[in-house]
């Protein structure tokens, strides 16, 4: 059973604050790491697929970094807005050609206006 | 693009009855779909991998005779919870993998989920 941990479990920030949270995963047999954004009553939305150690990806105000040697990825949100409020999930693939994802419990971000 | 629908979005059923949940990929073909379950404050847990035209692969601890999966076309997979009990009450969510994407890093596109309550 793979251990994918996310911290913190929840986070409240004020509009305009920048924030970050962590996903830790097994550092051996690394293949990729996925980040998803999940708003209430909607489908989880793919944000990033991180594949190389030292990778940094950016999508608007959201960016992510990857350290495969130590087994963690950070997600950063710059200048949080209320519409960023969501649960952010990371997922670690295994299972060969079936590419099965093991998810963390997520970080619930609430941005107060 | 890459939209997955799921129906129904919520359902209440009586103990002992069966419930069918549909997962459709609307604008792409999906040879492989996945069914997950999420209990409160827990992570999404993979129940089974559904492959078009063949039997589903179930994760350890998931009863295949209780959770029947059918993937009869490249755009539709169904999960039937048979003889439902209150402990089956959970949030069920499907995802579909885009058959057309190149490369080894497969993206999964998720439906919005189904809240099942068994009374």
mmCIF file with all atom_site columns, C-alpha atoms in Angstrom:
data_model
loop_
_atom_site.group_PDB
_atom_site.id
_atom_site.type_symbol
_atom_site.label_atom_id
_atom_site.label_alt_id
_atom_site.label_comp_id
_atom_site.label_asym_id
_atom_site.label_entity_id
_atom_site.label_seq_id
_atom_site.pdbx_PDB_ins_code
_atom_site.Cartn_x
_atom_site.Cartn_y
_atom_site.Cartn_z
_atom_site.occupancy
_atom_site.B_iso_or_equiv
_atom_site.pdbx_formal_charge
_atom_site.auth_seq_id
_atom_site.auth_comp_id
_atom_site.auth_asym_id
_atom_site.auth_atom_id
_atom_site.pdbx_PDB_model_num
ATOM 1   C CA . UNK A 1 1   ? 0.000   0.000  0.000   1.00 0.00 ? 1   UNK A CA 1
ATOM 2   C CA . UNK A 1 2   ? 1.464   3.327  -1.061  1.00 0.00 ? 2   UNK A CA 1
ATOM 3   C CA . UNK A 1 3   ? 1.593   6.136  1.447   1.00 0.00 ? 3   UNK A CA 1
ATOM 4   C CA . UNK A 1 4   ? 0.651   9.510  0.007   1.00 0.00 ? 4   UNK A CA 1
ATOM 5   C CA . UNK A 1 5   ? 0.373   12.229 2.651   1.00 0.00 ? 5   UNK A CA 1
ATOM 6   C CA . UNK A 1 6   ? -0.847  15.769 2.302   1.00 0.00 ? 6   UNK A CA 1
ATOM 7   C CA . UNK A 1 7   ? -0.480  18.607 4.759   1.00 0.00 ? 7   UNK A CA 1
ATOM 8   C CA . UNK A 1 8   ? -2.077  20.574 6.140   1.00 0.00 ? 8   UNK A CA 1
ATOM 9   C CA . UNK A 1 9   ? -5.518  18.956 6.081   1.00 0.00 ? 9   UNK A CA 1
ATOM 10  C CA . UNK A 1 10  ? -7.149  22.365 5.877   1.00 0.00 ? 10  UNK A CA 1
ATOM 11  C CA . UNK A 1 11  ? -6.101  25.947 5.540   1.00 0.00 ? 11  UNK A CA 1
ATOM 12  C CA . UNK A 1 12  ? -7.892  29.276 5.882   1.00 0.00 ? 12  UNK A CA 1
ATOM 13  C CA . UNK A 1 13  ? -6.290  32.325 4.290   1.00 0.00 ? 13  UNK A CA 1
ATOM 14  C CA . UNK A 1 14  ? -7.342  35.861 3.489   1.00 0.00 ? 14  UNK A CA 1
ATOM 15  C CA . UNK A 1 15  ? -7.837  37.050 -0.042  1.00 0.00 ? 15  UNK A CA 1
ATOM 16  C CA . UNK A 1 16  ? -4.512  38.210 -1.421  1.00 0.00 ? 16  UNK A CA 1
ATOM 17  C CA . UNK A 1 17  ? -2.408  35.926 0.778   1.00 0.00 ? 17  UNK A CA 1
ATOM 18  C CA . UNK A 1 18  ? -0.019  33.507 -0.839  1.00 0.00 ? 18  UNK A CA 1
ATOM 19  C CA . UNK A 1 19  ? -0.056  29.962 0.428   1.00 0.00 ? 19  UNK A CA 1
ATOM 20  C CA . UNK A 1 20  ? 1.496   26.575 -0.118  1.00 0.00 ? 20  UNK A CA 1
ATOM 21  C CA . UNK A 1 21  ? 0.910   22.987 0.877   1.00 0.00 ? 21  UNK A CA 1
ATOM 22  C CA . UNK A 1 22  ? 2.738   19.713 0.651   1.00 0.00 ? 22  UNK A CA 1
ATOM 23  C CA . UNK A 1 23  ? 2.358   16.259 -0.818  1.00 0.00 ? 23  UNK A CA 1
ATOM 24  C CA . UNK A 1 24  ? 4.769   13.537 0.250   1.00 0.00 ? 24  UNK A CA 1
ATOM 25  C CA . UNK A 1 25  ? 5.070   10.226 -1.555  1.00 0.00 ? 25  UNK A CA 1
ATOM 26  C CA . UNK A 1 26  ? 7.384   7.208  -1.812  1.00 0.00 ? 26  UNK A CA 1
ATOM 27  C CA . UNK A 1 27  ? 10.725  8.317  -3.240  1.00 0.00 ? 27  UNK A CA 1
ATOM 28  C CA . UNK A 1 28  ? 11.542  4.904  -4.698  1.00 0.00 ? 28  UNK A CA 1
ATOM 29  C CA . UNK A 1 29  ? 10.214  3.831  -8.114  1.00 0.00 ? 29  UNK A CA 1
ATOM 30  C CA . UNK A 1 30  ? 9.030   7.333  -8.895  1.00 0.00 ? 30  UNK A CA 1
ATOM 31  C CA . UNK A 1 31  ? 7.146   7.696  -12.159 1.00 0.00 ? 31  UNK A CA 1
ATOM 32  C CA . UNK A 1 32  ? 4.978   10.805 -11.897 1.00 0.00 ? 32  UNK A CA 1
ATOM 33  C CA . UNK A 1 33  ? 2.904   12.887 -9.513  1.00 0.00 ? 33  UNK A CA 1
ATOM 34  C CA . UNK A 1 34  ? -0.503  14.365 -10.302 1.00 0.00 ? 34  UNK A CA 1
ATOM 35  C CA . UNK A 1 35  ? -2.145  17.416 -8.746  1.00 0.00 ? 35  UNK A CA 1
ATOM 36  C CA . UNK A 1 36  ? -5.903  17.951 -8.921  1.00 0.00 ? 36  UNK A CA 1
ATOM 37  C CA . UNK A 1 37  ? -8.187  20.762 -7.844  1.00 0.00 ? 37  UNK A CA 1
ATOM 38  C CA . UNK A 1 38  ? -11.622 19.706 -6.583  1.00 0.00 ? 38  UNK A CA 1
ATOM 39  C CA . UNK A 1 39  ? -14.339 22.266 -6.016  1.00 0.00 ? 39  UNK A CA 1
ATOM 40  C CA . UNK A 1 40  ? -17.438 21.243 -4.108  1.00 0.00 ? 40  UNK A CA 1
ATOM 41  C CA . UNK A 1 41  ? -20.110 19.616 -6.297  1.00 0.00 ? 41  UNK A CA 1
ATOM 42  C CA . UNK A 1 42  ? -17.809 19.560 -9.318  1.00 0.00 ? 42  UNK A CA 1
ATOM 43  C CA . UNK A 1 43  ? -15.416 17.063 -10.888 1.00 0.00 ? 43  UNK A CA 1
ATOM 44  C CA . UNK A 1 44  ? -11.782 17.003 -9.802  1.00 0.00 ? 44  UNK A CA 1
ATOM 45  C CA . UNK A 1 45  ? -9.828  19.007 -12.358 1.00 0.00 ? 45  UNK A CA 1
ATOM 46  C CA . UNK A 1 46  ? -6.307  18.060 -13.423 1.00 0.00 ? 46  UNK A CA 1
ATOM 47  C CA . UNK A 1 47  ? -3.761  20.776 -12.604 1.00 0.00 ? 47  UNK A CA 1
ATOM 48  C CA . UNK A 1 48  ? -0.317  19.315 -13.212 1.00 0.00 ? 48  UNK A CA 1
ATOM 49  C CA . UNK A 1 49  ? 1.548   16.120 -13.972 1.00 0.00 ? 49  UNK A CA 1
ATOM 50  C CA . UNK A 1 50  ? 5.040   16.339 -12.497 1.00 0.00 ? 50  UNK A CA 1
ATOM 51  C CA . UNK A 1 51  ? 7.610   13.931 -13.850 1.00 0.00 ? 51  UNK A CA 1
ATOM 52  C CA . UNK A 1 52  ? 11.196  15.148 -13.440 1.00 0.00 ? 52  UNK A CA 1
ATOM 53  C CA . UNK A 1 53  ? 13.106  15.936 -10.264 1.00 0.00 ? 53  UNK A CA 1
ATOM 54  C CA . UNK A 1 54  ? 13.347  19.704 -9.966  1.00 0.00 ? 54  UNK A CA 1
ATOM 55  C CA . UNK A 1 55  ? 10.319  20.198 -12.233 1.00 0.00 ? 55  UNK A CA 1
ATOM 56  C CA . UNK A 1 56  ? 8.425   23.406 -11.729 1.00 0.00 ? 56  UNK A CA 1
ATOM 57  C CA . UNK A 1 57  ? 5.079   23.918 -13.442 1.00 0.00 ? 57  UNK A CA 1
ATOM 58  C CA . UNK A 1 58  ? 2.850   26.949 -13.498 1.00 0.00 ? 58  UNK A CA 1
ATOM 59  C CA . UNK A 1 59  ? -0.774  27.637 -14.373 1.00 0.00 ? 59  UNK A CA 1
ATOM 60  C CA . UNK A 1 60  ? -1.771  31.225 -13.741 1.00 0.00 ? 60  UNK A CA 1
ATOM 61  C CA . UNK A 1 61  ? -1.242  31.942 -10.039 1.00 0.00 ? 61  UNK A CA 1
ATOM 62  C CA . UNK A 1 62  ? -0.753  28.281 -9.181  1.00 0.00 ? 62  UNK A CA 1
ATOM 63  C CA . UNK A 1 63  ? 2.602   26.570 -9.419  1.00 0.00 ? 63  UNK A CA 1
ATOM 64  C CA . UNK A 1 64  ? 4.079   23.295 -8.268  1.00 0.00 ? 64  UNK A CA 1
ATOM 65  C CA . UNK A 1 65  ? 7.563   21.959 -7.607  1.00 0.00 ? 65  UNK A CA 1
ATOM 66  C CA . UNK A 1 66  ? 8.861   18.421 -7.353  1.00 0.00 ? 66  UNK A CA 1
ATOM 67  C CA . UNK A 1 67  ? 11.634  16.728 -5.375  1.00 0.00 ? 67  UNK A CA 1
ATOM 68  C CA . UNK A 1 68  ? 11.711  13.049 -6.255  1.00 0.00 ? 68  UNK A CA 1
ATOM 69  C CA . UNK A 1 69  ? 14.829  12.278 -4.199  1.00 0.00 ? 69  UNK A CA 1
ATOM 70  C CA . UNK A 1 70  ? 13.181  13.260 -0.947  1.00 0.00 ? 70  UNK A CA 1
ATOM 71  C CA . UNK A 1 71  ? 9.655   12.420 -2.052  1.00 0.00 ? 71  UNK A CA 1
ATOM 72  C CA . UNK A 1 72  ? 7.699   15.657 -1.881  1.00 0.00 ? 72  UNK A CA 1
ATOM 73  C CA . UNK A 1 73  ? 5.924   18.186 -4.047  1.00 0.00 ? 73  UNK A CA 1
ATOM 74  C CA . UNK A 1 74  ? 4.775   21.674 -3.095  1.00 0.00 ? 74  UNK A CA 1
ATOM 75  C CA . UNK A 1 75  ? 1.779   23.478 -4.524  1.00 0.00 ? 75  UNK A CA 1
ATOM 76  C CA . UNK A 1 76  ? 1.891   27.275 -4.314  1.00 0.00 ? 76  UNK A CA 1
ATOM 77  C CA . UNK A 1 77  ? -0.925  29.738 -4.835  1.00 0.00 ? 77  UNK A CA 1
ATOM 78  C CA . UNK A 1 78  ? 0.073   33.372 -5.209  1.00 0.00 ? 78  UNK A CA 1
ATOM 79  C CA . UNK A 1 79  ? -2.405  36.056 -4.221  1.00 0.00 ? 79  UNK A CA 1
ATOM 80  C CA . UNK A 1 80  ? -5.223  33.685 -3.258  1.00 0.00 ? 80  UNK A CA 1
ATOM 81  C CA . UNK A 1 81  ? -8.715  34.537 -4.439  1.00 0.00 ? 81  UNK A CA 1
ATOM 82  C CA . UNK A 1 82  ? -12.046 33.235 -3.092  1.00 0.00 ? 82  UNK A CA 1
ATOM 83  C CA . UNK A 1 83  ? -12.457 31.213 -6.281  1.00 0.00 ? 83  UNK A CA 1
ATOM 84  C CA . UNK A 1 84  ? -9.313  29.261 -5.345  1.00 0.00 ? 84  UNK A CA 1
ATOM 85  C CA . UNK A 1 85  ? -11.262 27.713 -2.474  1.00 0.00 ? 85  UNK A CA 1
ATOM 86  C CA . UNK A 1 86  ? -11.244 23.983 -3.151  1.00 0.00 ? 86  UNK A CA 1
ATOM 87  C CA . UNK A 1 87  ? -9.677  20.733 -2.068  1.00 0.00 ? 87  UNK A CA 1
ATOM 88  C CA . UNK A 1 88  ? -6.286  20.146 -3.647  1.00 0.00 ? 88  UNK A CA 1
ATOM 89  C CA . UNK A 1 89  ? -5.404  16.503 -4.181  1.00 0.00 ? 89  UNK A CA 1
ATOM 90  C CA . UNK A 1 90  ? -2.172  14.850 -5.133  1.00 0.00 ? 90  UNK A CA 1
ATOM 91  C CA . UNK A 1 91  ? -1.981  11.347 -6.569  1.00 0.00 ? 91  UNK A CA 1
ATOM 92  C CA . UNK A 1 92  ? 0.850   8.896  -7.132  1.00 0.00 ? 92  UNK A CA 1
ATOM 93  C CA . UNK A 1 93  ? 0.584   6.342  -9.937  1.00 0.00 ? 93  UNK A CA 1
ATOM 94  C CA . UNK A 1 94  ? 1.460   2.678  -9.799  1.00 0.00 ? 94  UNK A CA 1
ATOM 95  C CA . UNK A 1 95  ? 0.245   -0.492 -11.400 1.00 0.00 ? 95  UNK A CA 1
ATOM 96  C CA . UNK A 1 96  ? 2.200   -0.548 -14.635 1.00 0.00 ? 96  UNK A CA 1
ATOM 97  C CA . UNK A 1 97  ? 0.108   -0.191 -17.774 1.00 0.00 ? 97  UNK A CA 1
ATOM 98  C CA . UNK A 1 98  ? -3.087  0.279  -15.788 1.00 0.00 ? 98  UNK A CA 1
ATOM 99  C CA . UNK A 1 99  ? -1.536  3.349  -14.174 1.00 0.00 ? 99  UNK A CA 1
ATOM 100 C CA . UNK A 1 100 ? -3.569  3.265  -10.968 1.00 0.00 ? 100 UNK A CA 1
ATOM 101 C CA . UNK A 1 101 ? -3.595  6.413  -8.833  1.00 0.00 ? 101 UNK A CA 1
ATOM 102 C CA . UNK A 1 102 ? -3.211  6.466  -5.056  1.00 0.00 ? 102 UNK A CA 1
ATOM 103 C CA . UNK A 1 103 ? -4.563  9.702  -3.644  1.00 0.00 ? 103 UNK A CA 1
ATOM 104 C CA . UNK A 1 104 ? -3.735  11.722 -0.580  1.00 0.00 ? 104 UNK A CA 1
ATOM 105 C CA . UNK A 1 105 ? -6.588  12.953 1.618   1.00 0.00 ? 105 UNK A CA 1
ATOM 106 C CA . UNK A 1 106 ? -6.270  16.430 0.172   1.00 0.00 ? 106 UNK A CA 1
ATOM 107 C CA . UNK A 1 107 ? -5.810  19.929 1.528   1.00 0.00 ? 107 UNK A CA 1
ATOM 108 C CA . UNK A 1 108 ? -9.004  21.940 1.883   1.00 0.00 ? 108 UNK A CA 1
ATOM 109 C CA . UNK A 1 109 ? -8.265  25.580 1.133   1.00 0.00 ? 109 UNK A CA 1
ATOM 110 C CA . UNK A 1 110 ? -10.719 28.290 2.108   1.00 0.00 ? 110 UNK A CA 1
ATOM 111 C CA . UNK A 1 111 ? -9.983  31.816 0.934   1.00 0.00 ? 111 UNK A CA 1
ATOM 112 C CA . UNK A 1 112 ? -11.910 34.460 2.852   1.00 0.00 ? 112 UNK A CA 1
ATOM 113 C CA . UNK A 1 113 ? -12.809 37.659 0.997   1.00 0.00 ? 113 UNK A CA 1
ATOM 114 C CA . UNK B 2 1   ? -12.868 18.858 -23.806 1.00 0.00 ? 1   UNK B CA 1
ATOM 115 C CA . UNK B 2 2   ? -12.355 15.736 -21.654 1.00 0.00 ? 2   UNK B CA 1
ATOM 116 C CA . UNK B 2 3   ? -15.729 15.819 -19.929 1.00 0.00 ? 3   UNK B CA 1
ATOM 117 C CA . UNK B 2 4   ? -16.987 12.882 -17.894 1.00 0.00 ? 4   UNK B CA 1
ATOM 118 C CA . UNK B 2 5   ? -20.561 12.726 -16.697 1.00 0.00 ? 5   UNK B CA 1
ATOM 119 C CA . UNK B 2 6   ? -21.934 10.594 -13.931 1.00 0.00 ? 6   UNK B CA 1
ATOM 120 C CA . UNK B 2 7   ? -25.538 9.739  -13.209 1.00 0.00 ? 7   UNK B CA 1
ATOM 121 C CA . UNK B 2 8   ? -27.255 9.976  -10.827 1.00 0.00 ? 8   UNK B CA 1
ATOM 122 C CA . UNK B 2 9   ? -25.566 12.645 -8.744  1.00 0.00 ? 9   UNK B CA 1
ATOM 123 C CA . UNK B 2 10  ? -27.281 11.342 -5.640  1.00 0.00 ? 10  UNK B CA 1
ATOM 124 C CA . UNK B 2 11  ? -29.487 8.407  -4.804  1.00 0.00 ? 11  UNK B CA 1
ATOM 125 C CA . UNK B 2 12  ? -31.268 7.083  -1.743  1.00 0.00 ? 12  UNK B CA 1
ATOM 126 C CA . UNK B 2 13  ? -32.242 3.445  -1.724  1.00 0.00 ? 13  UNK B CA 1
ATOM 127 C CA . UNK B 2 14  ? -33.562 0.889  0.711   1.00 0.00 ? 14  UNK B CA 1
ATOM 128 C CA . UNK B 2 15  ? -31.394 -1.816 2.172   1.00 0.00 ? 15  UNK B CA 1
ATOM 129 C CA . UNK B 2 16  ? -31.400 -4.922 -0.011  1.00 0.00 ? 16  UNK B CA 1
ATOM 130 C CA . UNK B 2 17  ? -32.070 -3.159 -3.293  1.00 0.00 ? 17  UNK B CA 1
ATOM 131 C CA . UNK B 2 18  ? -29.597 -2.591 -6.135  1.00 0.00 ? 18  UNK B CA 1
ATOM 132 C CA . UNK B 2 19  ? -28.414 0.709  -7.519  1.00 0.00 ? 19  UNK B CA 1
ATOM 133 C CA . UNK B 2 20  ? -26.779 1.374  -10.883 1.00 0.00 ? 20  UNK B CA 1
ATOM 134 C CA . UNK B 2 21  ? -24.419 4.309  -11.445 1.00 0.00 ? 21  UNK B CA 1
ATOM 135 C CA . UNK B 2 22  ? -23.410 5.367  -14.950 1.00 0.00 ? 22  UNK B CA 1
ATOM 136 C CA . UNK B 2 23  ? -20.142 6.959  -16.009 1.00 0.00 ? 23  UNK B CA 1
ATOM 137 C CA . UNK B 2 24  ? -19.824 8.411  -19.506 1.00 0.00 ? 24  UNK B CA 1
ATOM 138 C CA . UNK B 2 25  ? -16.962 10.035 -21.357 1.00 0.00 ? 25  UNK B CA 1
ATOM 139 C CA . UNK B 2 26  ? -18.712 12.693 -23.433 1.00 0.00 ? 26  UNK B CA 1
ATOM 140 C CA . UNK B 2 27  ? -16.088 13.857 -25.904 1.00 0.00 ? 27  UNK B CA 1
ATOM 141 C CA . UNK B 2 28  ? -13.433 11.160 -25.969 1.00 0.00 ? 28  UNK B CA 1
ATOM 142 C CA . UNK B 2 29  ? -13.106 7.410  -26.001 1.00 0.00 ? 29  UNK B CA 1
ATOM 143 C CA . UNK B 2 30  ? -12.001 5.624  -22.870 1.00 0.00 ? 30  UNK B CA 1
ATOM 144 C CA . UNK B 2 31  ? -10.752 2.057  -23.012 1.00 0.00 ? 31  UNK B CA 1
ATOM 145 C CA . UNK B 2 32  ? -10.096 2.233  -19.301 1.00 0.00 ? 32  UNK B CA 1
ATOM 146 C CA . UNK B 2 33  ? -12.280 3.713  -16.586 1.00 0.00 ? 33  UNK B CA 1
ATOM 147 C CA . UNK B 2 34  ? -11.787 3.648  -12.849 1.00 0.00 ? 34  UNK B CA 1
ATOM 148 C CA . UNK B 2 35  ? -14.252 3.507  -9.967  1.00 0.00 ? 35  UNK B CA 1
ATOM 149 C CA . UNK B 2 36  ? -13.364 5.092  -6.632  1.00 0.00 ? 36  UNK B CA 1
ATOM 150 C CA . UNK B 2 37  ? -15.114 5.361  -3.311  1.00 0.00 ? 37  UNK B CA 1
ATOM 151 C CA . UNK B 2 38  ? -14.623 8.032  -0.685  1.00 0.00 ? 38  UNK B CA 1
ATOM 152 C CA . UNK B 2 39  ? -15.728 7.789  2.931   1.00 0.00 ? 39  UNK B CA 1
ATOM 153 C CA . UNK B 2 40  ? -15.886 10.954 5.055   1.00 0.00 ? 40  UNK B CA 1
ATOM 154 C CA . UNK B 2 41  ? -12.483 12.485 5.778   1.00 0.00 ? 41  UNK B CA 1
ATOM 155 C CA . UNK B 2 42  ? -10.762 9.739  3.794   1.00 0.00 ? 42  UNK B CA 1
ATOM 156 C CA . UNK B 2 43  ? -8.954  9.749  0.484   1.00 0.00 ? 43  UNK B CA 1
ATOM 157 C CA . UNK B 2 44  ? -10.368 8.546  -2.799  1.00 0.00 ? 44  UNK B CA 1
ATOM 158 C CA . UNK B 2 45  ? -9.879  4.790  -2.769  1.00 0.00 ? 45  UNK B CA 1
ATOM 159 C CA . UNK B 2 46  ? -9.701  2.838  -5.993  1.00 0.00 ? 46  UNK B CA 1
ATOM 160 C CA . UNK B 2 47  ? -12.287 0.065  -6.095  1.00 0.00 ? 47  UNK B CA 1
ATOM 161 C CA . UNK B 2 48  ? -11.778 -1.344 -9.564  1.00 0.00 ? 48  UNK B CA 1
ATOM 162 C CA . UNK B 2 49  ? -10.398 -0.775 -13.020 1.00 0.00 ? 49  UNK B CA 1
ATOM 163 C CA . UNK B 2 50  ? -12.923 -1.167 -15.802 1.00 0.00 ? 50  UNK B CA 1
ATOM 164 C CA . UNK B 2 51  ? -11.651 -2.207 -19.228 1.00 0.00 ? 51  UNK B CA 1
ATOM 165 C CA . UNK B 2 52  ? -13.840 -2.028 -22.302 1.00 0.00 ? 52  UNK B CA 1
ATOM 166 C CA . UNK B 2 53  ? -14.783 -5.462 -23.553 1.00 0.00 ? 53  UNK B CA 1
ATOM 167 C CA . UNK B 2 54  ? -13.209 -7.396 -20.705 1.00 0.00 ? 54  UNK B CA 1
ATOM 168 C CA . UNK B 2 55  ? -13.722 -8.113 -17.035 1.00 0.00 ? 55  UNK B CA 1
ATOM 169 C CA . UNK B 2 56  ? -13.005 -5.475 -14.467 1.00 0.00 ? 56  UNK B CA 1
ATOM 170 C CA . UNK B 2 57  ? -10.018 -5.768 -12.152 1.00 0.00 ? 57  UNK B CA 1
ATOM 171 C CA . UNK B 2 58  ? -10.964 -5.322 -8.512  1.00 0.00 ? 58  UNK B CA 1
ATOM 172 C CA . UNK B 2 59  ? -8.745  -4.014 -5.737  1.00 0.00 ? 59  UNK B CA 1
ATOM 173 C CA . UNK B 2 60  ? -8.074  -6.152 -2.706  1.00 0.00 ? 60  UNK B CA 1
ATOM 174 C CA . UNK B 2 61  ? -11.020 -6.221 -0.347  1.00 0.00 ? 61  UNK B CA 1
ATOM 175 C CA . UNK B 2 62  ? -13.619 -5.127 -2.906  1.00 0.00 ? 62  UNK B CA 1
ATOM 176 C CA . UNK B 2 63  ? -16.272 -7.784 -3.531  1.00 0.00 ? 63  UNK B CA 1
ATOM 177 C CA . UNK B 2 64  ? -16.721 -8.278 -7.251  1.00 0.00 ? 64  UNK B CA 1
ATOM 178 C CA . UNK B 2 65  ? -20.114 -9.944 -6.799  1.00 0.00 ? 65  UNK B CA 1
ATOM 179 C CA . UNK B 2 66  ? -21.377 -6.981 -4.838  1.00 0.00 ? 66  UNK B CA 1
ATOM 180 C CA . UNK B 2 67  ? -19.999 -4.228 -7.056  1.00 0.00 ? 67  UNK B CA 1
ATOM 181 C CA . UNK B 2 68  ? -20.771 -5.269 -10.613 1.00 0.00 ? 68  UNK B CA 1
ATOM 182 C CA . UNK B 2 69  ? -18.958 -3.343 -13.310 1.00 0.00 ? 69  UNK B CA 1
ATOM 183 C CA . UNK B 2 70  ? -19.848 -3.350 -16.979 1.00 0.00 ? 70  UNK B CA 1
ATOM 184 C CA . UNK B 2 71  ? -17.843 -1.469 -19.618 1.00 0.00 ? 71  UNK B CA 1
ATOM 185 C CA . UNK B 2 72  ? -19.747 -2.321 -22.764 1.00 0.00 ? 72  UNK B CA 1
ATOM 186 C CA . UNK B 2 73  ? -18.649 0.593  -24.923 1.00 0.00 ? 73  UNK B CA 1
ATOM 187 C CA . UNK B 2 74  ? -15.756 3.020  -25.221 1.00 0.00 ? 74  UNK B CA 1
ATOM 188 C CA . UNK B 2 75  ? -17.803 5.768  -23.590 1.00 0.00 ? 75  UNK B CA 1
ATOM 189 C CA . UNK B 2 76  ? -19.824 4.045  -20.874 1.00 0.00 ? 76  UNK B CA 1
ATOM 190 C CA . UNK B 2 77  ? -19.044 2.123  -17.719 1.00 0.00 ? 77  UNK B CA 1
ATOM 191 C CA . UNK B 2 78  ? -21.626 1.205  -15.100 1.00 0.00 ? 78  UNK B CA 1
ATOM 192 C CA . UNK B 2 79  ? -21.253 0.270  -11.456 1.00 0.00 ? 79  UNK B CA 1
ATOM 193 C CA . UNK B 2 80  ? -24.106 -1.658 -9.861  1.00 0.00 ? 80  UNK B CA 1
ATOM 194 C CA . UNK B 2 81  ? -24.166 -1.927 -6.096  1.00 0.00 ? 81  UNK B CA 1
ATOM 195 C CA . UNK B 2 82  ? -26.130 -5.117 -5.465  1.00 0.00 ? 82  UNK B CA 1
ATOM 196 C CA . UNK B 2 83  ? -28.071 -5.832 -2.300  1.00 0.00 ? 83  UNK B CA 1
ATOM 197 C CA . UNK B 2 84  ? -27.007 -2.517 -0.852  1.00 0.00 ? 84  UNK B CA 1
ATOM 198 C CA . UNK B 2 85  ? -26.525 -2.141 2.890   1.00 0.00 ? 85  UNK B CA 1
ATOM 199 C CA . UNK B 2 86  ? -26.145 1.002  4.999   1.00 0.00 ? 86  UNK B CA 1
ATOM 200 C CA . UNK B 2 87  ? -22.373 0.451  5.162   1.00 0.00 ? 87  UNK B CA 1
ATOM 201 C CA . UNK B 2 88  ? -22.286 0.882  1.363   1.00 0.00 ? 88  UNK B CA 1
ATOM 202 C CA . UNK B 2 89  ? -23.386 4.483  1.833   1.00 0.00 ? 89  UNK B CA 1
ATOM 203 C CA . UNK B 2 90  ? -20.548 6.500  0.399   1.00 0.00 ? 90  UNK B CA 1
ATOM 204 C CA . UNK B 2 91  ? -19.458 8.841  -2.364  1.00 0.00 ? 91  UNK B CA 1
ATOM 205 C CA . UNK B 2 92  ? -18.708 6.959  -5.592  1.00 0.00 ? 92  UNK B CA 1
ATOM 206 C CA . UNK B 2 93  ? -16.733 8.667  -8.333  1.00 0.00 ? 93  UNK B CA 1
ATOM 207 C CA . UNK B 2 94  ? -15.516 7.449  -11.688 1.00 0.00 ? 94  UNK B CA 1
ATOM 208 C CA . UNK B 2 95  ? -12.702 8.542  -13.929 1.00 0.00 ? 95  UNK B CA 1
ATOM 209 C CA . UNK B 2 96  ? -11.867 7.833  -17.538 1.00 0.00 ? 96  UNK B CA 1
ATOM 210 C CA . UNK B 2 97  ? -8.509  7.631  -19.219 1.00 0.00 ? 97  UNK B CA 1
ATOM 211 C CA . UNK B 2 98  ? -8.260  9.196  -22.655 1.00 0.00 ? 98  UNK B CA 1
ATOM 212 C CA . UNK B 2 99  ? -7.331  6.442  -25.096 1.00 0.00 ? 99  UNK B CA 1
ATOM 213 C CA . UNK B 2 100 ? -6.124  9.000  -27.610 1.00 0.00 ? 100 UNK B CA 1
ATOM 214 C CA . UNK B 2 101 ? -3.402  10.628 -25.518 1.00 0.00 ? 101 UNK B CA 1
ATOM 215 C CA . UNK B 2 102 ? 0.197   9.869  -26.396 1.00 0.00 ? 102 UNK B CA 1
ATOM 216 C CA . UNK B 2 103 ? 2.981   9.347  -23.928 1.00 0.00 ? 103 UNK B CA 1
ATOM 217 C CA . UNK B 2 104 ? 3.259   7.341  -20.763 1.00 0.00 ? 104 UNK B CA 1
ATOM 218 C CA . UNK B 2 105 ? 1.733   9.786  -18.301 1.00 0.00 ? 105 UNK B CA 1
ATOM 219 C CA . UNK B 2 106 ? -1.926  9.049  -18.434 1.00 0.00 ? 106 UNK B CA 1
ATOM 220 C CA . UNK B 2 107 ? -4.381  11.664 -17.325 1.00 0.00 ? 107 UNK B CA 1
ATOM 221 C CA . UNK B 2 108 ? -7.639  10.641 -15.696 1.00 0.00 ? 108 UNK B CA 1
ATOM 222 C CA . UNK B 2 109 ? -10.715 12.788 -16.124 1.00 0.00 ? 109 UNK B CA 1
ATOM 223 C CA . UNK B 2 110 ? -13.237 12.569 -13.359 1.00 0.00 ? 110 UNK B CA 1
ATOM 224 C CA . UNK B 2 111 ? -16.993 12.620 -13.146 1.00 0.00 ? 111 UNK B CA 1
ATOM 225 C CA . UNK B 2 112 ? -18.679 14.723 -10.473 1.00 0.00 ? 112 UNK B CA 1
ATOM 226 C CA . UNK B 2 113 ? -19.503 11.706 -8.311  1.00 0.00 ? 113 UNK B CA 1
ATOM 227 C CA . UNK B 2 114 ? -22.598 10.015 -6.908  1.00 0.00 ? 114 UNK B CA 1
ATOM 228 C CA . UNK B 2 115 ? -23.674 10.235 -3.281  1.00 0.00 ? 115 UNK B CA 1
ATOM 229 C CA . UNK B 2 116 ? -25.299 6.931  -2.302  1.00 0.00 ? 116 UNK B CA 1
ATOM 230 C CA . UNK B 2 117 ? -27.330 6.674  0.878   1.00 0.00 ? 117 UNK B CA 1
ATOM 231 C CA . UNK B 2 118 ? -28.724 3.293  1.851   1.00 0.00 ? 118 UNK B CA 1
ATOM 232 C CA . UNK B 2 119 ? -31.493 3.395  4.449   1.00 0.00 ? 119 UNK B CA 1
#
